mmCIF file of C-alpha atoms in Angstrom:
data_model
loop_
_atom_site.group_PDB
_atom_site.id
_atom_site.type_symbol
_atom_site.label_atom_id
_atom_site.label_comp_id
_atom_site.label_asym_id
_atom_site.label_seq_id
_atom_site.Cartn_x
_atom_site.Cartn_y
_atom_site.Cartn_z
ATOM 1 C CA MET A 22 0.096 -0.104 -0.027
ATOM 2 C CA ASN A 23 1.534 3.378 -0.746
ATOM 3 C CA ALA A 24 1.143 6.609 0.513
ATOM 4 C CA ARG A 25 -1.620 8.033 -1.468
ATOM 5 C CA THR A 26 -3.580 4.555 -0.938
ATOM 6 C CA ALA A 27 -3.053 4.790 2.955
ATOM 7 C CA ARG A 28 -4.163 8.330 2.772
ATOM 8 C CA ARG A 29 -7.255 7.301 1.071
ATOM 9 C CA LYS A 30 -8.011 4.891 3.533
ATOM 10 C CA ARG A 31 -7.817 7.122 6.441
ATOM 11 C CA ILE A 32 -10.139 9.385 4.409
ATOM 12 C CA ILE A 33 -12.697 6.877 4.271
ATOM 13 C CA ARG A 34 -12.732 6.382 7.944
ATOM 14 C CA VAL A 35 -13.124 9.863 8.528
ATOM 15 C CA ARG A 36 -16.019 9.924 6.099
ATOM 16 C CA THR A 37 -17.747 6.807 7.485
ATOM 17 C CA VAL A 38 -17.842 8.629 10.901
ATOM 18 C CA GLU A 39 -19.101 11.794 9.631
ATOM 19 C CA HIS A 40 -21.750 9.812 7.812
ATOM 20 C CA GLN A 41 -22.632 7.767 11.140
ATOM 21 C CA MET A 42 -22.619 10.854 12.775
ATOM 22 C CA ALA A 43 -25.222 12.508 10.292
ATOM 23 C CA GLU A 44 -27.289 9.383 10.260
ATOM 24 C CA ALA A 45 -27.425 9.955 14.296
ATOM 25 C CA ASN A 46 -28.502 13.583 14.097
ATOM 26 C CA LEU A 47 -31.160 12.558 11.605
ATOM 27 C CA ALA A 48 -32.612 9.875 13.593
ATOM 28 C CA ARG A 49 -32.499 12.224 16.762
ATOM 29 C CA ALA A 50 -34.656 15.282 14.396
ATOM 30 C CA ASN A 51 -36.855 12.396 13.249
ATOM 31 C CA GLY A 52 -37.480 11.539 16.960
ATOM 32 C CA GLU A 53 -38.059 14.939 18.018
ATOM 33 C CA LEU A 54 -40.517 15.663 15.504
ATOM 34 C CA ALA A 55 -42.285 12.379 16.210
ATOM 35 C CA ASN A 56 -42.797 13.411 19.694
ATOM 36 C CA LEU A 57 -43.982 16.872 18.870
ATOM 37 C CA VAL A 58 -46.584 15.555 16.403
ATOM 38 C CA GLU A 59 -47.501 13.046 18.737
ATOM 39 C CA LEU A 60 -47.987 15.721 21.481
ATOM 40 C CA ALA A 61 -50.089 17.995 18.760
ATOM 41 C CA LYS A 62 -52.394 14.798 18.397
ATOM 42 C CA ARG A 63 -52.698 14.355 21.929
ATOM 43 C CA LEU A 64 -53.496 17.882 22.524
ATOM 44 C CA GLU A 65 -56.098 17.474 19.541
ATOM 45 C CA THR A 66 -57.620 14.609 21.034
ATOM 46 C CA LEU A 67 -58.117 16.451 24.547
ATOM 47 C CA ARG A 68 -59.677 19.284 22.740
ATOM 48 C CA ALA A 69 -62.077 16.982 20.970
ATOM 49 C CA ASP A 70 -63.027 15.173 24.093
ATOM 50 C CA LEU A 71 -63.565 18.043 25.926
ATOM 51 C CA ALA A 72 -67.583 18.626 26.150
ATOM 52 C CA VAL A 73 -70.125 19.885 28.558
ATOM 53 C CA ALA A 74 -72.527 17.420 29.883
ATOM 54 C CA ARG A 75 -76.110 18.063 28.700
ATOM 55 C CA GLY A 76 -78.779 19.250 30.952
ATOM 56 C CA ALA A 77 -78.019 21.761 34.083
ATOM 57 C CA VAL A 78 -74.444 22.407 34.375
ATOM 58 C CA ALA A 79 -73.000 24.425 37.295
ATOM 59 C CA GLY A 80 -71.321 28.018 36.255
ATOM 60 C CA ARG A 81 -68.166 26.798 38.139
ATOM 61 C CA ALA A 82 -67.711 23.578 36.130
ATOM 62 C CA LEU A 83 -68.637 25.473 32.640
ATOM 63 C CA ASN A 84 -66.237 27.999 33.520
ATOM 64 C CA SER A 85 -63.429 25.288 34.259
ATOM 65 C CA VAL A 86 -64.316 23.637 31.117
ATOM 66 C CA GLY A 87 -63.951 26.894 29.150
ATOM 67 C CA GLU A 88 -60.711 27.785 30.590
ATOM 68 C CA LEU A 89 -59.272 24.303 29.925
ATOM 69 C CA GLY A 90 -60.438 24.758 26.360
ATOM 70 C CA MET A 91 -58.729 27.742 26.143
ATOM 71 C CA ARG A 92 -55.355 26.583 27.285
ATOM 72 C CA LEU A 93 -55.445 23.610 25.016
ATOM 73 C CA ASP A 94 -56.131 25.909 22.129
ATOM 74 C CA LEU A 95 -53.408 27.970 23.323
ATOM 75 C CA ALA A 96 -51.173 25.242 23.725
ATOM 76 C CA GLN A 97 -51.914 23.790 20.215
ATOM 77 C CA GLU A 98 -51.043 27.506 18.692
ATOM 78 C CA ASN A 99 -47.881 27.689 20.628
ATOM 79 C CA LEU A 100 -46.977 23.897 19.215
ATOM 80 C CA VAL A 101 -47.026 25.415 15.615
ATOM 81 C CA ALA A 102 -43.538 27.201 15.733
ATOM 82 C CA PRO A 103 -41.570 24.198 17.350
ATOM 83 C CA LEU A 104 -43.302 21.688 14.936
ATOM 84 C CA SER A 105 -42.363 23.876 12.058
ATOM 85 C CA ASN A 106 -38.614 24.214 13.418
ATOM 86 C CA ALA A 107 -38.320 20.359 14.218
ATOM 87 C CA SER A 108 -39.645 19.703 10.180
ATOM 88 C CA ALA A 109 -36.783 22.011 9.090
ATOM 89 C CA ARG A 110 -34.121 20.738 11.439
ATOM 90 C CA ARG A 111 -35.272 16.911 10.150
ATOM 91 C CA ASP A 112 -35.023 18.177 6.267
ATOM 92 C CA HIS A 113 -31.758 19.815 6.955
ATOM 93 C CA MET A 114 -30.089 16.668 8.795
ATOM 94 C CA GLY A 115 -31.520 14.731 5.977
ATOM 95 C CA ALA A 116 -29.916 16.795 3.575
ATOM 96 C CA LEU A 117 -26.497 16.378 5.566
ATOM 97 C CA ALA A 118 -27.189 12.800 5.890
ATOM 98 C CA GLN A 119 -27.224 12.482 2.102
ATOM 99 C CA SER A 120 -24.156 14.749 1.675
ATOM 100 C CA ALA A 121 -21.932 12.639 3.872
ATOM 101 C CA MET A 122 -23.368 9.539 2.363
ATOM 102 C CA ILE A 123 -22.214 10.710 -1.198
ATOM 103 C CA LYS A 124 -18.790 12.133 0.271
ATOM 104 C CA GLU A 125 -18.117 8.373 1.878
ATOM 105 C CA GLU A 126 -18.926 6.702 -1.225
ATOM 106 C CA SER A 127 -16.779 8.986 -3.325
ATOM 107 C CA ALA A 128 -14.014 8.392 -1.067
ATOM 108 C CA VAL A 129 -14.472 4.572 -1.475
ATOM 109 C CA ARG A 130 -14.437 4.703 -5.164
ATOM 110 C CA LEU A 131 -11.148 7.117 -4.894
ATOM 111 C CA TYR A 132 -9.478 4.465 -2.606
ATOM 112 C CA GLU A 133 -10.554 1.269 -4.722
ATOM 113 C CA ARG A 134 -9.127 3.314 -8.007
ATOM 114 C CA SER A 135 -6.063 4.159 -6.037
ATOM 115 C CA ARG A 136 -5.572 0.685 -4.939
ATOM 116 C CA ARG A 137 -6.082 -0.867 -8.328
ATOM 117 C CA THR A 138 -3.525 1.727 -9.748
ATOM 118 C CA ALA A 139 -1.100 0.805 -7.167
ATOM 119 C CA GLU A 140 -1.329 -2.974 -7.558
ATOM 120 C CA VAL A 141 -0.709 -2.422 -11.719
ATOM 121 C CA GLU A 142 2.009 -0.356 -10.591
ATOM 122 C CA GLN A 143 3.623 -2.954 -8.515
ATOM 123 C CA GLU A 144 2.826 -5.558 -11.197
ATOM 124 C CA ARG A 145 4.621 -3.614 -13.724
ATOM 125 C CA ARG A 146 7.721 -3.157 -11.418
ATOM 126 C CA ARG A 147 7.856 -6.838 -10.776
ATOM 127 C CA ASP A 148 7.768 -7.798 -14.736
ATOM 128 C CA ALA A 149 10.531 -4.936 -15.072
ATOM 129 C CA ASN A 150 12.969 -6.520 -12.595
ATOM 130 C CA ARG A 151 12.260 -10.057 -13.638
ATOM 131 C CA SER A 152 15.301 -11.385 -15.936
ATOM 132 C CA HIS A 153 13.726 -12.373 -19.220
ATOM 133 C CA ARG A 154 16.907 -13.943 -20.664
ATOM 134 C CA THR A 155 17.545 -16.994 -18.362
ATOM 135 C CA GLN A 156 14.109 -17.875 -18.431
ATOM 136 C CA GLY A 157 14.173 -17.771 -22.398
ATOM 137 C CA MET A 158 17.242 -19.721 -22.453
ATOM 138 C CA ARG A 159 16.126 -22.557 -20.424
ATOM 139 C CA LEU A 160 13.444 -22.969 -22.625
ATOM 140 C CA ARG A 161 15.425 -23.275 -25.835
ATOM 141 C CA LEU A 162 17.713 -26.074 -24.241
ATOM 142 C CA ILE A 163 14.517 -28.045 -23.014
ATOM 143 C CA GLU A 164 12.914 -27.643 -26.281
ATOM 144 C CA GLY A 165 15.676 -27.840 -28.644
ATOM 145 C CA GLY A 166 17.542 -31.041 -26.565
ATOM 146 C CA ALA A 167 21.068 -31.780 -26.559
ATOM 147 C CA ALA A 168 21.492 -33.830 -29.949
#
């Protein structure tokens, strides 16, 4: 392995770690978004289930239900910005993960090309150092015989 191939192998290790970190960040962003979506669904379900009983209702109970409904609506409104931020962060992390994967694949291709080039060069050097005359003389003696 020559210096170029060794350097490219080190680059592969770095690119692999970068890709793994980007994938972990993407997974974390997906988890955060999923948690916020689940929270929004629960708030929506609570708001839908909030109803006043039929018939005579005490003023305090009606006031409590109204206040709870108002708080649930406010919580849903306050959840819109974090949801959009989490979605944007997930999209950004997805783009970073894809970019890291492309860089890693590129580094692997460069390494493989460098390795093949080094093997060809090493074979060429071996062939250049091999003595051709002695081999040819042996063949002539064997083929021609000693008659």
